[in-house]
Coordinates of C-alpha atoms in Angstrom, one line a residue:
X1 CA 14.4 13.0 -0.5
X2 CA 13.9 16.4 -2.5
X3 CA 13.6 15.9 -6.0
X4 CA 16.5 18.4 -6.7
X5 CA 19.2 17.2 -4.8
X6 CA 22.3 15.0 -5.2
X7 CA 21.0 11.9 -3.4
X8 CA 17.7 11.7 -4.9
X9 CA 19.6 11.4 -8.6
X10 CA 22.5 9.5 -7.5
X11 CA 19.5 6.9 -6.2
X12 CA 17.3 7.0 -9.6
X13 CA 20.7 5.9 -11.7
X14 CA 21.1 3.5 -9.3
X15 CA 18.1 2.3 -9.5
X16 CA 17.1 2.8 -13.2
X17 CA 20.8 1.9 -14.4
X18 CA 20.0 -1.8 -13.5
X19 CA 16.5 -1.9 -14.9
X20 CA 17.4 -0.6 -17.7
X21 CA 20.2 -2.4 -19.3
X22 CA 21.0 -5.3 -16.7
X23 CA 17.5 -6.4 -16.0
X24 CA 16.0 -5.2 -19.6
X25 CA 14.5 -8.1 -20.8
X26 CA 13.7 -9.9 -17.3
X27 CA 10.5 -8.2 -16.7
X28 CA 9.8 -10.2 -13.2
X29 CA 13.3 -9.1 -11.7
X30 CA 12.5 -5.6 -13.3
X31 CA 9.5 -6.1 -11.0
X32 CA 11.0 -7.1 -8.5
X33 CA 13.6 -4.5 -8.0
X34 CA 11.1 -1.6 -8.8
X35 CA 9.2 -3.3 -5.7
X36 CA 12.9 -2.9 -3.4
X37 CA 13.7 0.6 -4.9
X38 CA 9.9 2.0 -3.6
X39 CA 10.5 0.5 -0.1
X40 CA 13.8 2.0 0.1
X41 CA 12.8 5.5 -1.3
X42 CA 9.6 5.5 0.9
X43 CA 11.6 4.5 3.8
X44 CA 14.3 7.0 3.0
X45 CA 13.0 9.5 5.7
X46 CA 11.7 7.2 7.9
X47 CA 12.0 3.3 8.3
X48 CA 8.7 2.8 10.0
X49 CA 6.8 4.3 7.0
X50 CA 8.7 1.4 4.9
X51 CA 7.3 -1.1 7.7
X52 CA 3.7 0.4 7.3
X53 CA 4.0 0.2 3.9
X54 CA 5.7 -3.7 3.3
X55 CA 2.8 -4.7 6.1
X56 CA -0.4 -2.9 4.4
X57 CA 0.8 -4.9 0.8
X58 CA 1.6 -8.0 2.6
X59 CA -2.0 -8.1 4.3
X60 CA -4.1 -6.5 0.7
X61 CA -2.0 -9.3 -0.9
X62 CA -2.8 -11.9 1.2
X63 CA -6.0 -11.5 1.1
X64 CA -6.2 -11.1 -2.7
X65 CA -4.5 -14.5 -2.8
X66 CA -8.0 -15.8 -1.7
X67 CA -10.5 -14.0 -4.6
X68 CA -10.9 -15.7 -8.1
X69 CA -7.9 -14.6 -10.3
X70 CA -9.6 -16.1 -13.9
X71 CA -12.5 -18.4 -14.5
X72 CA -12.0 -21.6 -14.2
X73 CA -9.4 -21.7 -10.8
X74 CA -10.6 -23.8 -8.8
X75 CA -11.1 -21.9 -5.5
X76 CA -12.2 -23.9 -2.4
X77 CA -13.8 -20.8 -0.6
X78 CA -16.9 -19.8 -1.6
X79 CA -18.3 -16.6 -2.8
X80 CA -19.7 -15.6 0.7
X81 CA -15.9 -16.1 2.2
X82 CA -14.7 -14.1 -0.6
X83 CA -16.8 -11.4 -0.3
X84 CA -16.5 -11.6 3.4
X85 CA -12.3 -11.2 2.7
X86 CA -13.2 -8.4 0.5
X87 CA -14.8 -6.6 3.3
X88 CA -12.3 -7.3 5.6
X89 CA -10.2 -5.3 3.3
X90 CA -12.0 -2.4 2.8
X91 CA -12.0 -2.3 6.6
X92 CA -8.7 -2.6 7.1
X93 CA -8.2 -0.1 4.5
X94 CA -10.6 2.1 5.8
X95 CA -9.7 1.7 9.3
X96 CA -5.3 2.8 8.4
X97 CA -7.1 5.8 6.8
X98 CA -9.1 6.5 9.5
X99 CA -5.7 6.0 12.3
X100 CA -3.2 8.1 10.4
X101 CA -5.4 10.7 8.9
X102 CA -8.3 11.2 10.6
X103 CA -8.0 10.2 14.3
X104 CA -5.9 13.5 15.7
X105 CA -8.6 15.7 13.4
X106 CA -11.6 14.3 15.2
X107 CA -10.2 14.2 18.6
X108 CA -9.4 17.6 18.5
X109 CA -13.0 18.1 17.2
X110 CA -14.7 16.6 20.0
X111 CA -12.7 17.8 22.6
X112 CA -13.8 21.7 21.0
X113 CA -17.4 20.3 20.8
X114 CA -17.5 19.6 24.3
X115 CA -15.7 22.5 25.6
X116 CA -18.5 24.2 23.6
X117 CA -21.3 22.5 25.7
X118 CA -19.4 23.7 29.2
X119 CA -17.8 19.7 29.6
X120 CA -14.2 20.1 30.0
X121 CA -11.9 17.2 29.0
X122 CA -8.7 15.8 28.7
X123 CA -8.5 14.5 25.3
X124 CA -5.3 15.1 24.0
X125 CA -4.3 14.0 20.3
X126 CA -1.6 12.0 19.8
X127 CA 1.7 12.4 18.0
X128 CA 0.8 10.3 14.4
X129 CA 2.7 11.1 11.8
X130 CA 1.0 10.5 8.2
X131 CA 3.1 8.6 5.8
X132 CA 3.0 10.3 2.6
X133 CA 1.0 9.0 0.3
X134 CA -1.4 6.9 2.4
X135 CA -4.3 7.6 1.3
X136 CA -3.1 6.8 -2.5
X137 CA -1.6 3.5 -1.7
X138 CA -4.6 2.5 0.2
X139 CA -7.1 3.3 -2.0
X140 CA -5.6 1.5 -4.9
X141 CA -5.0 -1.5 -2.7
X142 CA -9.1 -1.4 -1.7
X143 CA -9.2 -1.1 -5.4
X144 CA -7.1 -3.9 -6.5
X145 CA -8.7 -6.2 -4.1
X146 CA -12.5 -5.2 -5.6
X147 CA -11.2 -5.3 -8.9
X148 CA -9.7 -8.5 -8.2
X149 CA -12.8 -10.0 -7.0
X150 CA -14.9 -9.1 -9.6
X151 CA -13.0 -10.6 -12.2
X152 CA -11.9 -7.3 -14.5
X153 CA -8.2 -7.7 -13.0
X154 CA -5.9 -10.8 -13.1
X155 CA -4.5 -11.4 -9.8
X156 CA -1.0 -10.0 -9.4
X157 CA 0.3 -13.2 -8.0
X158 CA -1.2 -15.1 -11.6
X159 CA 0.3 -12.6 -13.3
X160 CA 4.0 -12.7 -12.1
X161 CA 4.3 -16.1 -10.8
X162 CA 2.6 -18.4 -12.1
X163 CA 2.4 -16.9 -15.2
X164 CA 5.5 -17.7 -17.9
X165 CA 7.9 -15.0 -18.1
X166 CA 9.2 -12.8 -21.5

C-alpha cells in the first residue's frame, strides 16, 4: 500500500476517524484498534506476513507474561526460569532473523565457497520472502522482553489490563 494512493488514505481516515473522535477518550479501545489497523495494513499485501506478525507478538508476549512486571508481584518462577525465558526469546528472535533474512544469503555463500575449493553442490536457496520490517519488529520485541525483565519497563499486559483505565 503506497503511501500516495487512494487506498492507503481512504484506510488512514478509516482508521484514524474512529480513534479520534469515537474512541478519544477510551485509550485501551484506542489501543486496541491501533493493534487491528497494523495487522491489517501489514497484511495488506500479503496475509501470511499478518500471520508471521500476530504469531511472533503472541509468543514475545507470552513469554513476557512470565518476567517481573513491578516489585512486589508475586512471581512463582524464579530468577533462573526467567532468565532462562529471556533467552529463549532472544533465540527465537534471533533465530526469525536469521530464517527470513539471512538463510538464502549464506546458502548462496557457501555454495560459492565451495565451488571455489573445486566441490560442486546442489545447494539451492529457497524462495523466502522477507516481511517488511522484520528486523525492526523483532528487535524491539527482544528489547521489550530485556527491558521487561530487568525492571525499567512495566509489563504491557500490567499496563493495559490490569491497570485502571482513563
Amino acid at each position: 500500500m503506497l503511501v500516495n494512493s487512494i487506498i492507503f488514505w481512504a484506510f488512514f481516515l478509516v482508521v484514524l476517524l474512529p480513534y479520534f473522535c469515537i474512541l478519544k477518550k477510551e485509550a485501551k479501545w484506542q489501543n486496541i484498534w491501533i493493534l487491528i489497523a497494523s495487522y491489517v495494513f501489514y497484511g495488506y499485501e500479503d496475509w501470511r506476513m499478518a500471520l508471521l506478525l500476530l504469531a511472533a507478538t503472541i509468543i514475545f508476549f507470552g513469554l513476557s507474561l512470565t518476567l517481573p512486571c513491578r516489585e512486589g508481584t508475586s512471581n512463582t518462577i524464579s530468577e533462573s526460569h526467567r532468565k532462562a525465558l529471556v533467552t529463549l526469546g532472544v533465540i527465537l528472535g534471533a533465530g526469525m532473523l536469521l530464517y527470513f533474512k539471512y538463510l538464502n544469503f549464506f546458502i548462496e555463500q557457501f555454495a560459492a565457497l565451495f565451488e571455489l575449493m573445486g566441490v560442486k553442490t546442489n545447494f539451492s536457496s529457497f524462495n523466502i520472502i522477507v516481511p517488511i520490517g522484520i528486523s525492526f519488529f523483532i528487535i524491539n520485541q527482544i528489547a521489550y522482553m530485556v527491558e521487561v525483565h530487568k525492571g525499567n519497563m512495566e509489563s504491557y499486559f500490567v499496563v493495559y489490563v490490569k491497570a485502571p483505565f482513563y
